[in-house]
Amino acid sequence: MPDELTAGLYENIVTESLLAKLADVDEQLIEKQGIRSAEASDRFARLLAGQVARALDTVPESDRVRIGIEVARSLLEVLHERLPKADSATERPEVPGEALTAIGTFDLAGVPRFPRQPLIPLLDTTLLTNAPGEPRVGNQIHAEIASADAIDLVMAFIRRSGLRPLMDALRKHCEQGKPLRVLTTTYTGSTELEALNQLTELGADVRVSYDLTTARLHAKAWLFHRNSALSTAYVGSSNLTHSAQIAGMEWNVRVSAARNPDVVRKIGAVFESYWQSGDFLPYVEEQFRKALEFGRQRGDRHQTTLSPIEIRLEPFQERLLEMIEVSRQSGFDHNLLVSATGTGKTVMAAVDYARLRKRLGRARLLFIAHRREILQQSLDTFRHAIRDHTFGELWLGGQRPDSYEHVFASVQTLTSHGPEKLAADHFDVVIIDEFHHAAAESYEKILAHLKPKQLLGLTATPERTDGLSILHWFGDRIAAELRLWDAIEQHRLTPFVYYGIHDGIDLTEVPWRRGQGYDLTALTETYVGNGSWVRFVYDQLRQHVDDLATMRCLGFCVSVDHARYLAEQFRELGVNAVAVSGTSSDEERRGALRGLENGKVQVVFSVDLFNEGVDVPAVDTLLFLRPTDSATLFLQQLGRGLRLLAGKTVCTVLDFVGMHRREFRFDRRYRALLGGSRRDLERAVEEGFPFLPAGCHMELDKVAQDVVLRSIREAVPANWKSRLRDQASRPVAASSAVAPASDAT
């Protein structure tokens, strides 16, 4: 505690001396709160420990041990008198004052042997930097091994150069029958096969993440378990390489369980969660070798050219397909796969079908979607999975299949043809993409007529804001799911930074159409011709995006006129922009996306076109330029920017927030993203969305925050079913993104 109190944050118990200092501070500037019972033990222990240390420091060194024993015995006696259940009296230190430092063992000759003490005392937590005058991190770790009863190692990159100095110590550890568990990765190909072979030869249990698409594992940590409860851990920047362990300018924290037990416990718990997750597979030399080779061969895959490389699922995709297979074996022939946009639903469906056709014998396929782009991309994916460039035919527009064996059809074509004209059992496998549309009458007729052996639905967003359910087609169950938040947490999608920006637009007088939202004609008139608003959007882009010339941006607009107007205005501002919509030709749409990917176009303004099924990983910026309270549409549009791409680290999202009518529901879109109750959401908005996955950030400016909070507080669910849903958090992992605890609304 400083001698003089200054403005700032404090976490000090109010003592007599502190109270005297507070007397000199204006009461209006003092903020206090009661000590919570959950933290009382720790807070008072810290207070006493600090005072004991300060008092003993005033005693001459020659008397410090003796006086320390007397003080400790007196305090423990008082503690025992007040709280006898703790039996504190038995912990009184004995004269002359000694500390137990080791218990040894007898060797074969009957000679007592004691483990080597680490270079850093077991009681100490400290920072290591490989600085001159202090032992290198590698030396510190080497000194910890001999006294450890078990070792857990999580390391992104492991090379022989870093392993070599530790081999003898690790060998002795394993020869004594002590566990050594190792987690590593094939990411970037830096981990050496020979290094893992050496570890397994020692007796280490090694598991590997074979995820080649993301930086799945960046952690570098050692955990030295000791049965004496004096475990230690090293967490920091040093991989198991020579430069990191010996020569590099690395920062690592050595944590003592005696000093920071909660931190060491958490390190152990996180390691255990990785070990049990299924993302890390037992090390097999040939599998590891093939994974490295596969990583080197991953090249460009043109959509219409059969790749010489077979499609290989990531571990998380395999787990989702395993869940579907378990569901089938349990007797469910209709299954729904819910997986966040960008996690490869079509790839999983293609591999699943390739496996099914081997088992079913005859496997006539009907794949249904509502856009040509989705159907063409899906057909290409299935051809890769089947490894047959002639597989499948399109049925849409003027195109008709020849054999009707493997058909990729649009829902519009099937509806106009009349689904009842198809034999109900003609297709053995029916796959429907974007299954959240299945509540529509056109889908209902198709689903009611067809009787396939297997039905698979694909969607990222099964919940509908109109309250209609699609789950009844699947026995009111989801066979397998990976939600957006889980996908970001697991690095399956790119993190995003989201800015809610008040743009000054007043929408309170724009007519509202029940079941539709704002009147699109009036909404278009509000934005089109508003040059100052366009300039504001442009200025916000410049403020939040590093370089407009290199950005790849999608802007979601109200109407065709709105998109065309924005493209024209942005071109006048020096930004190469185009507008596309459902009325654009196929070539115009493809040209816009090609321009975005190759950098010739910076912004594509679209209308209801790129919400679903379009794979443009290059997109790194999103503009939400139309007000939508549809949770499905919000998540779909957000998903356009979250697909992974080498070199892409984050997606920037600018959401322009106006003054809205009371009917507009901000809570729908944010709860779909974050989960939790309305009260949880209100708290998250007030506190600045503190509980987000690593790499993500959400921020509302002051006016936008007020607008959103008012909307959340005024939102009243339309019916009793909605009100009941509003009382509880949706049971998905995303709920933890809002707050650690949830109160009922």
XYZ file of C-alpha atoms in Angstrom:
745
model
C 0.000 0.000 0.000
C 1.500 3.372 -1.003
C 1.926 6.060 1.625
C -0.309 8.413 -0.363
C -3.521 7.309 -2.075
C -3.813 8.347 -5.723
C -6.579 7.830 -8.285
C -6.662 4.269 -9.578
C -7.784 0.734 -8.811
C -7.210 -1.021 -5.496
C -7.854 -4.461 -3.990
C -7.022 -3.807 -0.340
C -8.934 -4.839 2.758
C -9.946 -1.716 4.649
C -7.722 -1.708 7.746
C -7.372 0.904 10.450
C -4.381 2.476 8.711
C -6.138 2.523 5.333
C -9.242 4.034 6.894
C -7.112 6.853 8.282
C -5.720 7.551 4.796
C -9.208 7.505 3.278
C -10.232 10.274 5.652
C -8.269 12.673 3.439
C -10.132 11.607 0.262
C -13.468 13.058 -0.896
C -16.160 10.468 -0.103
C -17.598 10.837 -3.621
C -14.319 9.484 -5.018
C -14.239 6.367 -2.839
C -15.647 3.075 -4.086
C -15.849 0.077 -1.737
C -17.566 -3.290 -1.776
C -18.054 -6.068 0.727
C -15.643 -8.983 0.825
C -17.278 -11.997 -0.796
C -17.379 -15.130 1.335
C -15.927 -17.194 -1.522
C -12.709 -15.187 -1.417
C -12.517 -14.436 2.307
C -9.993 -17.196 3.077
C -7.555 -16.005 0.458
C -7.962 -12.286 1.215
C -7.368 -12.562 4.965
C -4.520 -15.040 4.503
C -2.798 -12.544 2.196
C -3.326 -9.745 4.719
C -1.769 -11.749 7.550
C 1.076 -13.092 5.410
C 2.010 -9.597 4.310
C 1.972 -8.240 7.832
C 4.011 -11.157 9.202
C 6.622 -10.717 6.479
C 6.812 -6.969 7.058
C 7.123 -7.405 10.818
C 9.854 -10.061 10.585
C 11.824 -7.865 8.189
C 12.226 -5.398 11.074
C 14.007 -8.057 13.178
C 17.820 -8.445 12.904
C 18.774 -11.427 10.749
C 20.476 -13.173 13.668
C 17.152 -13.296 15.558
C 14.736 -13.642 12.633
C 14.306 -17.442 12.747
C 13.823 -17.539 16.519
C 11.351 -14.649 16.533
C 9.610 -16.108 13.488
C 9.013 -19.402 15.301
C 7.621 -17.584 18.331
C 5.291 -15.420 16.238
C 4.085 -18.357 14.138
C 3.407 -20.518 17.215
C 1.486 -17.675 18.884
C -0.628 -16.978 15.800
C -1.404 -20.660 15.276
C -2.414 -21.067 18.916
C -4.842 -18.142 18.593
C -6.151 -19.601 15.339
C -6.680 -22.978 17.011
C -8.559 -21.367 19.897
C -10.898 -19.475 17.550
C -11.280 -22.182 14.873
C -10.448 -25.560 16.455
C -11.811 -27.619 13.515
C -8.778 -26.637 11.443
C -6.448 -28.248 14.029
C -3.904 -25.482 13.404
C -1.986 -26.151 16.624
C -0.359 -29.236 15.091
C 1.279 -27.011 12.463
C 3.297 -24.969 14.991
C 6.960 -24.826 13.868
C 9.529 -26.586 16.041
C 12.711 -25.125 17.528
C 15.405 -24.542 16.242
C 13.641 -23.880 12.930
C 14.248 -26.285 10.041
C 12.631 -26.976 6.651
C 12.237 -30.455 5.146
C 13.873 -30.366 1.713
C 13.855 -33.999 0.566
C 13.167 -37.626 1.384
C 15.535 -39.943 -0.404
C 15.704 -43.619 -1.315
C 18.330 -46.329 -0.828
C 20.157 -47.544 -3.907
C 21.121 -51.192 -4.456
C 24.236 -50.734 -2.316
C 22.181 -49.342 0.561
C 23.462 -45.811 0.043
C 20.847 -43.064 0.503
C 20.211 -41.036 -2.644
C 18.420 -37.711 -2.808
C 16.898 -36.046 -5.881
C 18.680 -33.036 -7.277
C 17.186 -29.711 -6.283
C 16.037 -27.450 -9.164
C 18.111 -24.329 -9.830
C 15.099 -22.247 -8.804
C 13.737 -23.014 -5.305
C 10.501 -24.998 -5.385
C 8.698 -22.184 -3.582
C 9.473 -19.533 -6.209
C 7.514 -18.208 -9.176
C 9.722 -16.181 -11.504
C 10.281 -14.911 -15.047
C 13.069 -16.435 -17.167
C 14.423 -14.580 -20.206
C 17.692 -16.349 -21.138
C 19.347 -13.109 -20.021
C 23.080 -12.834 -19.287
C 23.866 -13.938 -15.757
C 20.919 -16.301 -15.331
C 20.731 -20.005 -16.235
C 19.199 -20.770 -19.630
C 15.661 -22.112 -19.761
C 17.009 -25.448 -20.983
C 19.268 -25.728 -17.946
C 16.423 -24.851 -15.602
C 14.169 -27.513 -17.150
C 16.971 -30.078 -17.035
C 17.324 -29.468 -13.300
C 13.584 -30.040 -12.710
C 13.417 -33.499 -14.314
C 15.225 -35.542 -11.653
C 12.794 -34.666 -8.867
C 9.577 -34.990 -10.904
C 7.238 -37.937 -10.324
C 5.530 -37.364 -13.685
C 6.043 -34.940 -16.566
C 3.504 -33.478 -18.993
C 4.871 -31.618 -22.002
C 2.836 -29.642 -24.526
C 4.998 -28.226 -27.301
C 4.052 -26.940 -30.749
C 7.436 -27.788 -32.276
C 9.871 -30.490 -31.135
C 13.272 -30.875 -32.766
C 16.277 -33.027 -31.962
C 18.433 -29.951 -31.347
C 16.227 -28.939 -28.413
C 15.668 -32.467 -27.186
C 19.303 -33.586 -27.226
C 20.498 -31.788 -24.022
C 17.568 -33.270 -22.075
C 17.734 -36.850 -23.345
C 19.813 -38.361 -20.542
C 17.645 -36.828 -17.836
C 14.433 -37.881 -19.590
C 15.805 -41.396 -20.122
C 16.514 -41.777 -16.390
C 13.040 -40.457 -15.625
C 11.373 -43.044 -17.882
C 13.662 -45.892 -16.759
C 12.365 -45.347 -13.225
C 8.845 -46.039 -14.514
C 7.742 -42.429 -14.203
C 5.185 -41.161 -16.769
C 6.178 -38.769 -19.566
C 3.294 -37.502 -21.725
C 3.926 -35.339 -24.787
C 1.513 -33.330 -26.961
C 2.744 -31.822 -30.222
C 1.601 -30.949 -33.745
C 2.466 -31.271 -37.424
C 1.680 -27.588 -37.962
C 4.217 -25.976 -40.372
C 6.083 -29.303 -40.465
C 8.549 -28.099 -37.819
C 8.291 -31.095 -35.491
C 10.811 -33.750 -36.530
C 9.796 -37.376 -36.926
C 13.185 -38.457 -35.567
C 12.651 -36.421 -32.396
C 9.330 -38.136 -31.729
C 10.905 -41.519 -32.400
C 13.541 -40.763 -29.781
C 10.875 -39.831 -27.249
C 8.838 -42.980 -27.858
C 11.986 -45.092 -27.584
C 12.485 -43.623 -24.115
C 8.984 -44.762 -23.171
C 7.160 -41.457 -23.581
C 3.464 -41.485 -24.475
C 3.249 -39.118 -27.468
C 0.111 -37.728 -29.086
C -0.010 -35.540 -32.192
C -2.462 -33.046 -33.655
C -2.627 -33.737 -37.393
C -4.592 -30.574 -38.112
C -2.899 -29.068 -41.176
C -5.324 -26.202 -41.725
C -4.879 -24.093 -38.612
C -2.390 -23.099 -35.945
C -4.207 -25.515 -33.671
C -1.534 -25.611 -31.001
C 0.756 -22.747 -30.068
C 1.194 -23.632 -26.400
C 4.637 -24.327 -24.969
C 4.601 -25.684 -21.439
C 6.211 -28.194 -19.085
C 4.410 -29.487 -16.009
C 6.512 -31.314 -13.421
C 4.213 -33.241 -11.071
C 5.540 -33.979 -7.581
C 3.765 -36.151 -5.039
C 4.973 -33.739 -2.364
C 2.458 -31.176 -3.744
C 5.398 -28.987 -4.827
C 4.721 -29.272 -8.548
C 6.184 -26.675 -10.896
C 5.396 -25.550 -14.428
C 7.059 -23.578 -17.205
C 4.835 -21.624 -19.589
C 6.076 -19.268 -22.266
C 7.492 -18.807 -25.725
C 10.167 -21.511 -25.886
C 9.614 -24.452 -28.218
C 11.748 -27.557 -27.828
C 14.454 -26.302 -30.179
C 18.069 -25.299 -29.566
C 17.499 -21.602 -30.218
C 14.482 -21.436 -27.914
C 15.970 -23.452 -25.052
C 19.497 -22.061 -25.124
C 20.139 -19.102 -27.406
C 16.853 -17.320 -28.061
C 15.509 -14.149 -26.467
C 12.570 -16.054 -25.008
C 10.252 -15.240 -22.118
C 9.006 -18.038 -19.871
C 7.326 -18.010 -16.475
C 8.261 -20.664 -13.932
C 5.238 -21.213 -11.681
C 5.357 -22.829 -8.234
C 2.338 -24.746 -6.920
C 3.340 -23.628 -3.436
C 3.061 -19.985 -4.471
C 0.371 -20.170 -7.196
C -1.567 -23.429 -6.744
C -4.562 -22.343 -8.834
C -2.370 -21.568 -11.847
C -0.586 -24.923 -11.714
C -3.905 -26.741 -11.283
C -5.311 -24.976 -14.340
C -2.253 -25.866 -16.436
C -2.777 -29.497 -15.490
C -6.497 -29.365 -16.220
C -6.008 -27.790 -19.648
C -3.341 -30.342 -20.553
C -5.687 -33.141 -19.507
C -8.499 -31.690 -21.618
C -6.197 -31.653 -24.655
C -5.033 -35.197 -23.917
C -8.600 -36.498 -23.751
C -10.034 -34.337 -26.554
C -9.512 -36.616 -29.534
C -7.773 -33.839 -31.471
C -4.461 -35.427 -30.495
C -3.931 -38.970 -31.757
C -1.400 -41.542 -30.515
C 1.855 -41.146 -32.423
C 2.334 -43.651 -35.246
C 5.463 -43.123 -37.319
C 3.929 -43.909 -40.714
C 0.861 -41.773 -40.037
C 3.080 -38.880 -38.987
C 5.247 -39.263 -42.088
C 2.194 -39.260 -44.383
C 0.761 -36.219 -42.615
C 3.944 -34.242 -43.247
C 3.972 -35.354 -46.884
C 0.310 -34.485 -47.261
C 0.991 -31.034 -45.854
C 3.713 -30.445 -48.417
C 1.471 -31.590 -51.259
C -1.531 -29.468 -50.323
C -1.667 -27.193 -53.300
C -4.213 -25.356 -55.322
C -7.430 -27.242 -55.867
C -9.372 -25.865 -58.777
C -13.075 -26.353 -58.294
C -13.650 -28.068 -61.607
C -10.470 -30.132 -61.829
C -10.154 -33.446 -60.044
C -7.372 -33.126 -57.501
C -4.766 -35.885 -57.369
C -4.897 -35.601 -53.574
C -7.682 -37.442 -51.797
C -9.970 -35.546 -49.458
C -8.902 -36.121 -45.869
C -11.061 -35.056 -42.979
C -9.731 -33.190 -39.987
C -10.135 -34.958 -36.609
C -13.079 -32.744 -35.626
C -14.858 -33.635 -38.885
C -14.259 -37.327 -38.286
C -15.790 -36.970 -34.814
C -18.912 -35.355 -36.253
C -19.312 -38.168 -38.785
C -18.773 -40.696 -36.004
C -21.686 -39.100 -34.125
C -23.877 -39.469 -37.199
C -22.818 -43.101 -37.598
C -23.638 -43.784 -33.941
C -27.045 -42.218 -34.549
C -27.630 -44.504 -37.535
C -26.596 -47.557 -35.572
C -29.103 -46.488 -32.923
C -31.864 -46.741 -35.524
C -32.118 -43.154 -36.775
C -32.135 -42.953 -40.586
C -32.854 -39.206 -40.645
C -29.963 -37.172 -39.222
C -29.149 -33.480 -38.953
C -25.578 -32.181 -39.022
C -25.254 -28.701 -37.524
C -21.837 -27.221 -38.195
C -20.732 -23.604 -38.331
C -20.271 -21.893 -41.672
C -16.804 -22.611 -43.006
C -16.223 -25.903 -41.193
C -16.757 -28.092 -44.257
C -20.322 -29.420 -44.051
C -20.322 -30.325 -47.747
C -16.956 -32.066 -47.474
C -18.233 -34.100 -44.535
C -21.412 -34.972 -46.421
C -19.387 -36.052 -49.459
C -17.093 -38.318 -47.444
C -20.083 -39.675 -45.541
C -21.810 -40.535 -48.825
C -18.647 -42.130 -50.230
C -18.625 -44.441 -47.212
C -22.360 -45.076 -47.353
C -22.368 -46.146 -51.008
C -19.855 -48.895 -50.234
C -22.184 -50.211 -47.554
C -25.528 -49.763 -49.281
C -24.604 -51.304 -52.614
C -27.035 -49.227 -54.646
C -26.825 -45.622 -53.491
C -28.811 -43.305 -55.727
C -28.190 -39.773 -54.515
C -30.325 -36.649 -54.513
C -28.558 -33.527 -53.269
C -30.861 -30.519 -52.886
C -29.930 -26.847 -52.545
C -31.522 -23.568 -53.574
C -28.701 -21.864 -55.498
C -26.721 -22.823 -58.578
C -23.414 -21.868 -56.931
C -24.052 -24.196 -54.010
C -24.973 -27.065 -56.306
C -21.916 -26.642 -58.540
C -19.511 -26.411 -55.601
C -21.148 -29.427 -53.974
C -20.926 -31.480 -57.171
C -17.210 -30.679 -57.448
C -16.662 -31.676 -53.810
C -18.459 -34.992 -54.264
C -16.370 -35.736 -57.358
C -13.226 -35.266 -55.286
C -14.581 -37.504 -52.527
C -15.688 -40.243 -54.942
C -12.569 -39.695 -57.071
C -14.620 -39.764 -60.245
C -14.731 -36.637 -62.418
C -17.869 -37.914 -64.192
C -19.866 -38.410 -60.995
C -23.200 -36.624 -60.688
C -25.424 -34.426 -62.835
C -27.047 -31.047 -62.310
C -30.803 -30.607 -62.473
C -31.718 -26.941 -62.549
C -32.802 -24.325 -65.034
C -32.597 -25.884 -68.479
C -30.279 -28.696 -67.400
C -31.751 -32.162 -66.927
C -29.901 -35.294 -65.834
C -29.571 -38.262 -68.160
C -29.679 -41.120 -65.682
C -31.124 -39.739 -62.410
C -28.597 -41.823 -60.473
C -26.664 -39.050 -58.739
C -28.567 -35.794 -59.020
C -27.750 -32.321 -57.705
C -31.045 -30.461 -57.992
C -32.386 -27.050 -57.068
C -35.464 -26.959 -54.872
C -37.097 -24.652 -57.416
C -36.666 -27.207 -60.210
C -37.969 -30.057 -58.074
C -40.990 -27.988 -57.089
C -41.827 -26.985 -60.652
C -41.320 -30.561 -61.865
C -43.520 -31.876 -59.092
C -41.852 -34.065 -56.468
C -44.782 -36.475 -56.617
C -43.671 -37.466 -60.143
C -40.563 -39.076 -58.641
C -40.829 -42.563 -57.222
C -40.742 -42.015 -53.460
C -38.038 -44.630 -52.938
C -36.014 -43.943 -56.098
C -33.231 -42.165 -54.218
C -31.455 -44.121 -51.501
C -29.666 -41.114 -50.016
C -31.100 -37.603 -49.870
C -28.914 -34.727 -48.671
C -30.403 -31.264 -48.200
C -28.076 -28.302 -47.798
C -29.045 -25.201 -45.783
C -31.744 -27.295 -44.108
C -33.049 -24.342 -42.109
C -35.078 -23.533 -45.258
C -36.956 -26.808 -44.847
C -39.835 -25.140 -42.998
C -40.837 -23.589 -46.335
C -43.753 -25.202 -48.167
C -41.610 -26.212 -51.166
C -39.251 -28.222 -48.966
C -42.111 -29.666 -46.918
C -43.701 -31.167 -50.047
C -40.421 -32.746 -51.164
C -39.624 -34.163 -47.736
C -43.136 -35.478 -47.221
C -42.997 -37.387 -50.524
C -39.489 -38.861 -50.603
C -38.701 -42.063 -48.681
C -34.909 -42.488 -48.821
C -32.935 -45.049 -46.847
C -30.874 -42.186 -45.428
C -31.708 -38.485 -45.071
C -28.963 -36.049 -44.085
C -29.677 -32.394 -43.379
C -26.917 -29.780 -43.327
C -27.123 -26.371 -41.688
C -25.176 -23.931 -39.565
C -28.286 -22.340 -38.071
C -31.178 -24.691 -37.243
C -32.995 -22.104 -35.109
C -35.516 -19.939 -36.974
C -36.760 -16.558 -35.757
C -40.279 -17.329 -37.022
C -40.520 -20.110 -34.435
C -41.034 -22.856 -37.021
C -39.087 -25.998 -36.223
C -37.184 -28.190 -38.660
C -36.198 -30.757 -36.044
C -39.372 -32.833 -36.374
C -37.869 -34.377 -39.525
C -35.126 -35.816 -37.295
C -37.076 -36.981 -34.277
C -36.564 -33.571 -32.621
C -32.849 -34.182 -32.252
C -29.514 -33.078 -33.688
C -27.193 -35.955 -34.536
C -23.951 -33.960 -34.517
C -23.083 -30.308 -34.053
C -20.223 -27.843 -33.946
C -21.427 -24.315 -33.223
C -19.758 -21.098 -34.305
C -18.183 -20.336 -30.930
C -16.797 -23.856 -30.588
C -15.379 -23.659 -34.110
C -13.595 -20.385 -33.352
C -12.340 -21.703 -30.001
C -10.905 -24.723 -31.815
C -9.339 -22.535 -34.525
C -11.568 -24.012 -37.234
C -12.641 -20.503 -38.180
C -10.881 -17.155 -38.285
C -11.379 -14.931 -35.210
C -13.237 -11.673 -35.778
C -13.215 -8.150 -34.416
C -16.694 -6.639 -34.435
C -17.463 -2.929 -34.200
C -21.030 -1.739 -33.687
C -20.995 1.846 -34.968
C -23.838 4.334 -34.596
C -24.374 5.950 -38.000
C -27.006 8.552 -37.094
C -29.692 7.081 -39.378
C -33.201 7.395 -37.909
C -35.314 4.370 -38.825
C -38.095 4.939 -36.303
C -40.471 6.273 -38.989
C -39.715 3.589 -41.588
C -42.820 1.368 -41.956
C -42.626 -2.086 -40.379
C -44.134 -5.120 -42.110
C -45.141 -7.859 -39.701
C -43.178 -11.023 -40.397
C -40.870 -9.173 -42.812
C -39.316 -6.293 -40.903
C -38.660 -2.873 -42.344
C -40.358 -1.969 -45.617
C -37.567 -2.442 -48.169
C -38.694 0.359 -50.471
C -38.766 2.916 -47.671
C -35.515 1.550 -46.279
C -33.820 1.916 -49.661
C -35.004 5.518 -49.938
C -33.503 6.217 -46.510
C -30.009 5.179 -47.598
C -29.794 5.848 -51.346
C -28.762 9.413 -52.075
C -27.416 9.978 -48.570
C -23.884 11.048 -49.489
C -22.895 11.999 -45.948
C -23.787 8.496 -44.741
C -21.669 6.926 -47.495
C -18.761 9.158 -46.534
C -19.204 8.118 -42.898
C -19.078 4.420 -43.863
C -15.959 5.050 -45.940
C -14.266 6.957 -43.100
C -15.032 4.143 -40.652
C -13.478 1.655 -43.067
C -10.319 3.741 -43.258
C -10.227 3.955 -39.465
C -10.642 0.226 -38.818
C -8.889 -1.396 -41.807
C -5.125 -1.108 -42.215
C -5.047 -0.811 -46.008
C -8.141 -0.394 -48.182
C -6.129 -1.309 -51.277
C -5.481 -4.837 -50.008
C -8.748 -5.566 -48.187
C -11.240 -8.132 -49.463
C -14.632 -6.840 -48.377
C -18.258 -7.954 -48.674
C -20.984 -5.390 -48.037
C -24.530 -6.604 -47.352
C -27.135 -4.180 -48.684
C -30.878 -3.517 -48.515
C -31.709 -3.711 -52.220
C -30.263 -3.745 -55.733
C -30.499 0.054 -55.913
C -28.718 0.338 -52.571
C -25.886 -1.955 -53.695
C -25.445 -0.169 -57.028
C -25.462 3.228 -55.336
C -22.788 2.202 -52.836
C -20.578 0.653 -55.530
C -20.795 3.834 -57.584
C -20.052 6.071 -54.591
C -17.096 3.947 -53.466
C -15.590 3.995 -56.950
C -15.770 7.792 -56.844
C -13.886 7.621 -53.527
C -11.124 5.593 -55.182
C -12.151 2.124 -54.011
C -12.688 -0.495 -56.708
C -16.187 -1.752 -55.937
C -18.869 -3.725 -57.773
C -22.491 -4.589 -57.054
C -24.102 -7.988 -57.607
C -27.501 -9.425 -56.805
C -29.829 -12.246 -57.686
C -30.541 -10.450 -60.962
C -26.864 -10.509 -61.976
C -25.739 -13.090 -64.511
C -23.680 -16.085 -63.447
C -20.659 -14.579 -65.160
C -21.103 -11.260 -63.324
C -21.263 -13.023 -59.968
C -18.280 -15.237 -60.718
C -16.328 -12.256 -62.045
C -17.004 -10.263 -58.874
C -15.721 -13.089 -56.684
C -12.665 -13.642 -58.892
C -11.884 -9.939 -58.690
C -12.191 -10.061 -54.913
C -9.867 -13.054 -54.675
C -7.180 -11.708 -57.023
C -7.234 -8.220 -55.518
C -8.627 -6.337 -58.510
C -11.821 -5.638 -56.556
C -11.763 -4.366 -52.971
C -15.498 -4.403 -52.181
C -18.425 -6.436 -53.472
C -21.799 -5.006 -52.452
C -24.457 -7.720 -52.593
C -28.137 -8.297 -51.972
C -29.313 -11.660 -50.602
C -26.685 -13.437 -52.661
C -23.629 -14.319 -50.608
C -25.436 -15.156 -47.375
C -25.162 -18.899 -47.972
C -23.082 -21.516 -49.685
C -20.456 -19.297 -51.297
C -16.887 -20.114 -50.364
C -14.650 -17.026 -50.559
C -11.925 -17.533 -47.925
C -10.136 -14.353 -49.042
C -12.855 -12.145 -47.496
C -11.350 -10.374 -44.483
C -13.770 -7.457 -44.024
C -17.559 -7.357 -43.693
C -19.904 -4.374 -43.856
C -23.387 -4.839 -42.369
C -25.221 -2.077 -44.212
C -28.786 -3.318 -43.825
C -30.615 -3.663 -40.514
C -31.509 -7.274 -39.782
C -32.700 -8.835 -36.560
C -32.786 -12.286 -38.137
C -30.396 -14.454 -36.148
C -29.977 -16.830 -39.081
C -29.126 -14.072 -41.557
C -26.768 -12.390 -39.093
C -24.774 -15.585 -38.486
C -24.725 -16.463 -42.185
C -23.375 -13.059 -43.145
C -20.806 -13.162 -40.352
C -19.743 -16.604 -41.526
C -18.796 -15.232 -44.955
C -15.668 -13.712 -43.450
C -14.607 -16.475 -41.081
C -13.297 -19.098 -43.488
C -9.649 -19.930 -42.980
C -6.919 -18.861 -45.382
C -3.148 -18.856 -45.018
C -1.980 -15.411 -43.901
C -5.451 -14.303 -42.802
C -5.429 -13.715 -39.062
C -8.682 -11.880 -38.382
C -11.914 -10.723 -39.993
C -12.968 -7.113 -39.387
C -16.729 -6.567 -39.082
C -18.337 -3.119 -39.187
C -22.012 -3.144 -38.209
C -23.755 0.200 -38.696
C -26.391 0.801 -36.026
C -29.182 3.321 -36.490
C -32.055 4.454 -34.287
C -34.568 1.613 -34.562
C -38.243 0.985 -34.027
C -39.219 -0.956 -30.918
C -40.098 -3.957 -33.084
C -36.444 -4.390 -34.078
C -34.826 -7.064 -31.873
C -31.064 -6.751 -31.296
C -31.280 -9.505 -28.705
C -32.045 -12.128 -31.372
C -28.860 -11.659 -33.348
C -26.544 -11.285 -30.350
C -28.032 -14.205 -28.434
C -27.699 -16.404 -31.505
C -24.019 -15.522 -31.501
C -23.304 -15.493 -27.769
C -25.994 -17.648 -26.191
C -27.279 -16.925 -22.694
C -30.437 -15.240 -21.430
C -31.445 -11.658 -22.127
C -30.095 -10.641 -18.736
C -26.776 -12.315 -19.551
C -26.702 -10.433 -22.844
C -27.469 -7.121 -21.169
C -24.579 -7.668 -18.772
C -22.239 -8.596 -21.630
C -23.101 -5.425 -23.561
C -22.588 -3.284 -20.453
C -19.210 -4.880 -19.687
C -17.889 -4.859 -23.251
C -18.301 -8.572 -24.112
C -15.476 -9.835 -21.857
C -15.987 -13.570 -22.404
C -15.053 -14.212 -26.030
C -12.821 -16.812 -27.688
C -9.144 -15.963 -28.005
C -8.543 -13.528 -30.850
C -12.125 -12.209 -30.928
C -13.231 -8.742 -29.896
C -16.635 -7.048 -29.848
C -17.090 -3.355 -29.241
C -20.062 -0.991 -29.438
C -19.512 2.746 -29.471
C -21.296 4.656 -26.710
C -24.388 5.555 -28.723
C -24.659 2.111 -30.314
C -24.340 0.561 -26.854
C -27.225 2.689 -25.566
C -29.362 1.777 -28.595
C -28.672 -1.941 -28.180
C -29.242 -1.928 -24.412
C -32.545 -0.097 -24.802
C -33.633 -2.604 -27.445
C -32.682 -5.566 -25.253
C -34.512 -4.160 -22.227
C -37.645 -3.336 -24.214
C -37.762 -6.609 -26.169
C -40.855 -8.639 -25.364
C -41.164 -12.128 -26.902
C -44.169 -12.431 -29.178
C -45.658 -15.600 -27.671
C -45.455 -17.858 -24.641
C -43.157 -20.353 -26.367
C -40.730 -17.557 -27.132
C -40.989 -16.287 -23.569
C -40.156 -19.717 -22.198
C -37.167 -19.965 -24.558
C -36.144 -16.523 -23.366
C -35.871 -17.756 -19.782
C -33.053 -20.194 -20.509
C -29.740 -20.234 -22.299
C -29.558 -22.348 -25.418
C -27.494 -25.461 -24.502
C -24.461 -24.749 -26.655
C -20.850 -23.984 -25.810
C -21.349 -20.397 -26.903
C -23.268 -19.645 -23.712
C -19.990 -19.257 -21.870
C -19.148 -16.363 -24.160
C -21.635 -14.103 -22.401
C -20.892 -14.606 -18.729
C -19.638 -17.254 -16.350
C -22.984 -17.457 -14.599
C -26.524 -16.920 -15.790
C -29.532 -15.388 -14.043
C -33.057 -16.002 -15.213
C -34.595 -13.258 -17.283
